[in-house]
PDB file of C-alpha atoms in Angstrom:
ATOM      1  CA  MET A   1     -20.856  26.143 -41.116  1.00 59.00           C
ATOM      2  CA  LEU A   2     -20.483  22.978 -37.542  1.00 62.00           C
ATOM      3  CA  ALA A   3     -21.007  26.656 -35.836  1.00 62.00           C
ATOM      4  CA  VAL A   4     -23.933  27.253 -37.652  1.00 60.00           C
ATOM      5  CA  LEU A   5     -26.047  23.755 -37.036  1.00 61.00           C
ATOM      6  CA  SER A   6     -24.858  23.959 -32.426  1.00 67.00           C
ATOM      7  CA  LEU A   7     -26.249  27.244 -32.646  1.00 65.00           C
ATOM      8  CA  VAL A   8     -29.333  25.393 -34.034  1.00 65.00           C
ATOM      9  CA  VAL A   9     -29.218  22.359 -32.515  1.00 67.00           C
ATOM     10  CA  ALA A  10     -29.325  24.912 -28.919  1.00 68.00           C
ATOM     11  CA  ILE A  11     -32.197  26.858 -30.051  1.00 74.00           C
ATOM     12  CA  LEU A  12     -34.152  23.564 -30.942  1.00 67.00           C
ATOM     13  CA  ALA A  13     -33.395  22.626 -27.437  1.00 69.00           C
ATOM     14  CA  LEU A  14     -34.517  25.683 -25.896  1.00 72.00           C
ATOM     15  CA  ILE A  15     -38.002  25.511 -28.190  1.00 74.00           C
ATOM     16  CA  GLY A  16     -38.115  21.701 -27.315  1.00 68.00           C
ATOM     17  CA  VAL A  17     -37.538  23.200 -23.047  1.00 69.00           C
ATOM     18  CA  ALA A  18     -39.551  25.958 -23.500  1.00 70.00           C
ATOM     19  CA  LEU A  19     -42.663  23.753 -25.252  1.00 66.00           C
ATOM     20  CA  LEU A  20     -42.479  21.308 -21.994  1.00 70.00           C
ATOM     21  CA  TRP A  21     -43.327  23.604 -19.748  1.00 73.00           C
ATOM     22  CA  ARG A  22     -45.166  25.534 -21.739  1.00 74.00           C
ATOM     23  CA  GLU A  23     -47.357  21.797 -21.504  1.00 74.00           C
ATOM     24  CA  ARG A  24     -47.292  21.046 -18.195  1.00 74.00           C
ATOM     25  CA  ALA A  25     -48.772  24.423 -16.676  1.00 71.00           C
ATOM     26  CA  VAL A  26     -51.588  24.040 -19.792  1.00 69.00           C
ATOM     27  CA  GLN A  27     -51.906  21.086 -18.505  1.00 70.00           C
ATOM     28  CA  ARG A  28     -52.170  22.718 -14.637  1.00 69.00           C
ATOM     29  CA  ASN A  29     -54.748  25.732 -15.393  1.00 67.00           C
ATOM     30  CA  ARG A  30     -57.362  22.499 -16.841  1.00 64.00           C
ATOM     31  CA  ALA A  31     -56.633  20.640 -14.005  1.00 61.00           C
ATOM     32  CA  ASN A  32     -56.931  23.503 -11.669  1.00 61.00           C
ATOM     33  CA  SER A  33     -59.666  25.805 -14.027  1.00 58.00           C
ATOM     34  CA  ALA A  34     -61.008  22.388 -14.711  1.00 55.00           C
ATOM     35  CA  GLY A  35     -63.760  25.531 -17.985  1.00 58.00           C
ATOM     36  CA  ALA A  36     -64.900  27.451 -14.974  1.00 63.00           C
ATOM     37  CA  PRO A  37     -65.683  30.672 -14.952  1.00 67.00           C
ATOM     38  CA  LEU A  38     -64.115  33.700 -13.590  1.00 64.00           C
ATOM     39  CA  PRO A  39     -64.898  34.510  -9.897  1.00 65.00           C
ATOM     40  CA  GLU A  40     -66.625  38.045  -9.766  1.00 72.00           C
ATOM     41  CA  ASP A  41     -65.349  38.487  -6.181  1.00 78.00           C
ATOM     42  CA  VAL A  42     -63.049  39.716  -4.514  1.00 77.00           C
ATOM     43  CA  LEU A  43     -62.349  36.071  -2.576  1.00 80.00           C
ATOM     44  CA  GLY A  44     -62.771  34.668  -6.493  1.00 78.00           C
ATOM     45  CA  LEU A  45     -60.630  37.239  -8.092  1.00 80.00           C
ATOM     46  CA  ARG A  46     -57.880  37.066  -5.375  1.00 83.00           C
ATOM     47  CA  GLN A  47     -57.707  33.471  -5.614  1.00 85.00           C
ATOM     48  CA  GLU A  48     -57.012  34.183  -9.678  1.00 82.00           C
ATOM     49  CA  VAL A  49     -54.556  36.151  -9.137  1.00 86.00           C
ATOM     50  CA  ALA A  50     -52.452  33.760  -6.456  1.00 88.00           C
ATOM     51  CA  ALA A  51     -53.071  30.830  -9.437  1.00 86.00           C
ATOM     52  CA  LEU A  52     -51.392  33.296 -12.165  1.00 84.00           C
ATOM     53  CA  ARG A  53     -48.896  34.522 -10.053  1.00 85.00           C
ATOM     54  CA  ALA A  54     -48.026  30.569  -8.769  1.00 84.00           C
ATOM     55  CA  GLU A  55     -48.335  29.592 -12.805  1.00 82.00           C
ATOM     56  CA  GLY A  56     -45.832  33.055 -13.666  1.00 80.00           C
ATOM     57  CA  ALA A  57     -43.569  31.154 -10.784  1.00 80.00           C
ATOM     58  CA  GLN A  58     -42.785  28.241 -13.599  1.00 80.00           C
ATOM     59  CA  ALA A  59     -41.764  30.311 -16.765  1.00 84.00           C
ATOM     60  CA  LEU A  60     -38.582  30.539 -17.069  1.00 85.00           C
ATOM     61  CA  ARG A  61     -37.698  33.999 -16.714  1.00 86.00           C
ATOM     62  CA  HIS A  62     -34.220  33.858 -14.743  1.00 90.00           C
ATOM     63  CA  LEU A  63     -31.695  34.551 -18.404  1.00 94.00           C
ATOM     64  CA  ALA A  64     -28.182  34.479 -17.799  1.00 95.00           C
ATOM     65  CA  MET A  65     -25.258  33.979 -21.071  1.00 94.00           C
ATOM     66  CA  VAL A  66     -21.766  34.283 -20.346  1.00 95.00           C
ATOM     67  CA  ARG A  67     -19.778  34.945 -23.771  1.00 94.00           C
ATOM     68  CA  TYR A  68     -16.122  33.932 -24.089  1.00 93.00           C
ATOM     69  CA  ASP A  69     -12.952  31.739 -26.669  1.00 90.00           C
ATOM     70  CA  ALA A  70     -12.723  27.910 -25.220  1.00 85.00           C
ATOM     71  CA  PHE A  71     -10.136  28.192 -27.372  1.00 82.00           C
ATOM     72  CA  GLY A  72      -6.822  30.737 -27.206  1.00 75.00           C
ATOM     73  CA  ASP A  73      -5.499  30.091 -30.679  1.00 72.00           C
ATOM     74  CA  MET A  74      -9.689  32.545 -31.383  1.00 71.00           C
ATOM     75  CA  GLY A  75     -10.963  35.084 -30.792  1.00 76.00           C
ATOM     76  CA  GLY A  76     -14.919  37.059 -31.506  1.00 80.00           C
ATOM     77  CA  HIS A  77     -15.945  35.276 -27.822  1.00 86.00           C
ATOM     78  CA  LEU A  78     -17.864  33.094 -30.094  1.00 87.00           C
ATOM     79  CA  SER A  79     -18.214  29.883 -27.356  1.00 92.00           C
ATOM     80  CA  TRP A  80     -21.123  30.228 -25.122  1.00 94.00           C
ATOM     81  CA  SER A  81     -23.473  28.762 -21.534  1.00 95.00           C
ATOM     82  CA  LEU A  82     -27.081  30.776 -21.678  1.00 94.00           C
ATOM     83  CA  ALA A  83     -28.639  29.837 -18.597  1.00 95.00           C
ATOM     84  CA  LEU A  84     -32.689  29.767 -17.744  1.00 93.00           C
ATOM     85  CA  ALA A  85     -34.622  28.948 -14.313  1.00 92.00           C
ATOM     86  CA  ASP A  86     -37.939  29.475 -13.637  1.00 88.00           C
ATOM     87  CA  ASP A  87     -38.930  31.551  -9.884  1.00 87.00           C
ATOM     88  CA  ALA A  88     -37.613  27.802  -8.218  1.00 89.00           C
ATOM     89  CA  GLY A  89     -34.131  27.898  -9.853  1.00 91.00           C
ATOM     90  CA  ASP A  90     -35.438  24.355 -12.076  1.00 91.00           C
ATOM     91  CA  GLY A  91     -34.447  25.086 -15.689  1.00 91.00           C
ATOM     92  CA  VAL A  92     -31.748  23.983 -17.839  1.00 93.00           C
ATOM     93  CA  LEU A  93     -27.529  25.607 -19.522  1.00 95.00           C
ATOM     94  CA  LEU A  94     -27.191  24.549 -22.903  1.00 94.00           C
ATOM     95  CA  THR A  95     -23.506  25.305 -23.416  1.00 95.00           C
ATOM     96  CA  SER A  96     -21.637  25.563 -27.544  1.00 93.00           C
ATOM     97  CA  ILE A  97     -18.060  25.214 -27.769  1.00 92.00           C
ATOM     98  CA  HIS A  98     -16.784  26.229 -31.122  1.00 89.00           C
ATOM     99  CA  GLY A  99     -13.227  25.434 -32.984  1.00 83.00           C
ATOM    100  CA  ARG A 100     -11.845  26.265 -35.053  1.00 81.00           C
ATOM    101  CA  ASN A 101     -13.553  23.602 -37.127  1.00 84.00           C
ATOM    102  CA  ASP A 102     -16.044  21.794 -35.468  1.00 86.00           C
ATOM    103  CA  ALA A 103     -18.654  23.006 -32.438  1.00 88.00           C
ATOM    104  CA  ARG A 104     -20.257  20.608 -28.957  1.00 91.00           C
ATOM    105  CA  SER A 105     -23.852  21.053 -27.636  1.00 93.00           C
ATOM    106  CA  TYR A 106     -23.958  20.660 -24.273  1.00 93.00           C
ATOM    107  CA  ALA A 107     -27.907  20.705 -21.604  1.00 94.00           C
ATOM    108  CA  LYS A 108     -27.371  19.996 -18.608  1.00 94.00           C
ATOM    109  CA  THR A 109     -30.193  20.080 -16.278  1.00 93.00           C
ATOM    110  CA  ILE A 110     -29.960  22.814 -12.780  1.00 93.00           C
ATOM    111  CA  SER A 111     -33.095  22.329 -10.560  1.00 93.00           C
ATOM    112  CA  GLY A 112     -33.136  24.194  -7.034  1.00 93.00           C
ATOM    113  CA  TRP A 113     -30.170  26.753  -8.522  1.00 93.00           C
ATOM    114  CA  ARG A 114     -27.589  23.358  -8.970  1.00 93.00           C
ATOM    115  CA  CYS A 115     -26.077  21.372 -11.477  1.00 92.00           C
ATOM    116  CA  ASP A 116     -25.681  17.555 -10.483  1.00 92.00           C
ATOM    117  CA  VAL A 117     -23.026  17.309 -13.287  1.00 92.00           C
ATOM    118  CA  GLN A 118     -19.116  18.834 -13.610  1.00 94.00           C
ATOM    119  CA  LEU A 119     -19.464  23.009 -14.356  1.00 95.00           C
ATOM    120  CA  SER A 120     -17.323  24.542 -16.431  1.00 94.00           C
ATOM    121  CA  PRO A 121     -16.045  28.253 -15.206  1.00 94.00           C
ATOM    122  CA  GLU A 122     -17.859  29.194 -17.215  1.00 95.00           C
ATOM    123  CA  GLU A 123     -21.236  28.436 -16.591  1.00 95.00           C
ATOM    124  CA  GLU A 124     -20.638  28.258 -13.421  1.00 95.00           C
ATOM    125  CA  GLN A 125     -20.498  31.975 -14.239  1.00 95.00           C
ATOM    126  CA  ALA A 126     -23.339  31.860 -15.940  1.00 95.00           C
ATOM    127  CA  LEU A 127     -25.424  29.575 -13.431  1.00 94.00           C
ATOM    128  CA  GLY A 128     -23.875  32.152 -10.737  1.00 93.00           C
ATOM    129  CA  GLN A 129     -25.124  35.066 -12.308  1.00 94.00           C
ATOM    130  CA  LEU A 130     -28.637  33.706 -12.954  1.00 87.00           C
ATOM    131  CA  ARG A 131     -29.587  34.449  -8.997  1.00 79.00           C
ATOM    132  CA  ARG A 132     -29.100  37.860  -9.272  1.00 74.00           C
TER     133      ARG A 132
END
């Protein structure tokens, strides 16, 4: 029961981060285009493509997940660390540690492919795989 609750909390955190990033992208797009029609000249189209590439670079496109047994007396690799980042290395690191009687979830901010908070070996592994 606690494992399911932990997973739900982690998913809600991930959805919240994704919605926040999407809202920022929508605001930037509104500020840039301000309802202007699509350009028909080659230079205008190139600028539009460049703007779309810049927007895509801020999407959480890099993903790495590590599953593991947090405690020696349990099997099944129920604990996990999930790292998500954009092209600049900014994102979130989610961890869920499952024990016999409880589960705990953690969310840590990633900035420039690094995290200012101390990481577990599994979180370090997920962050290392994220950049590949």
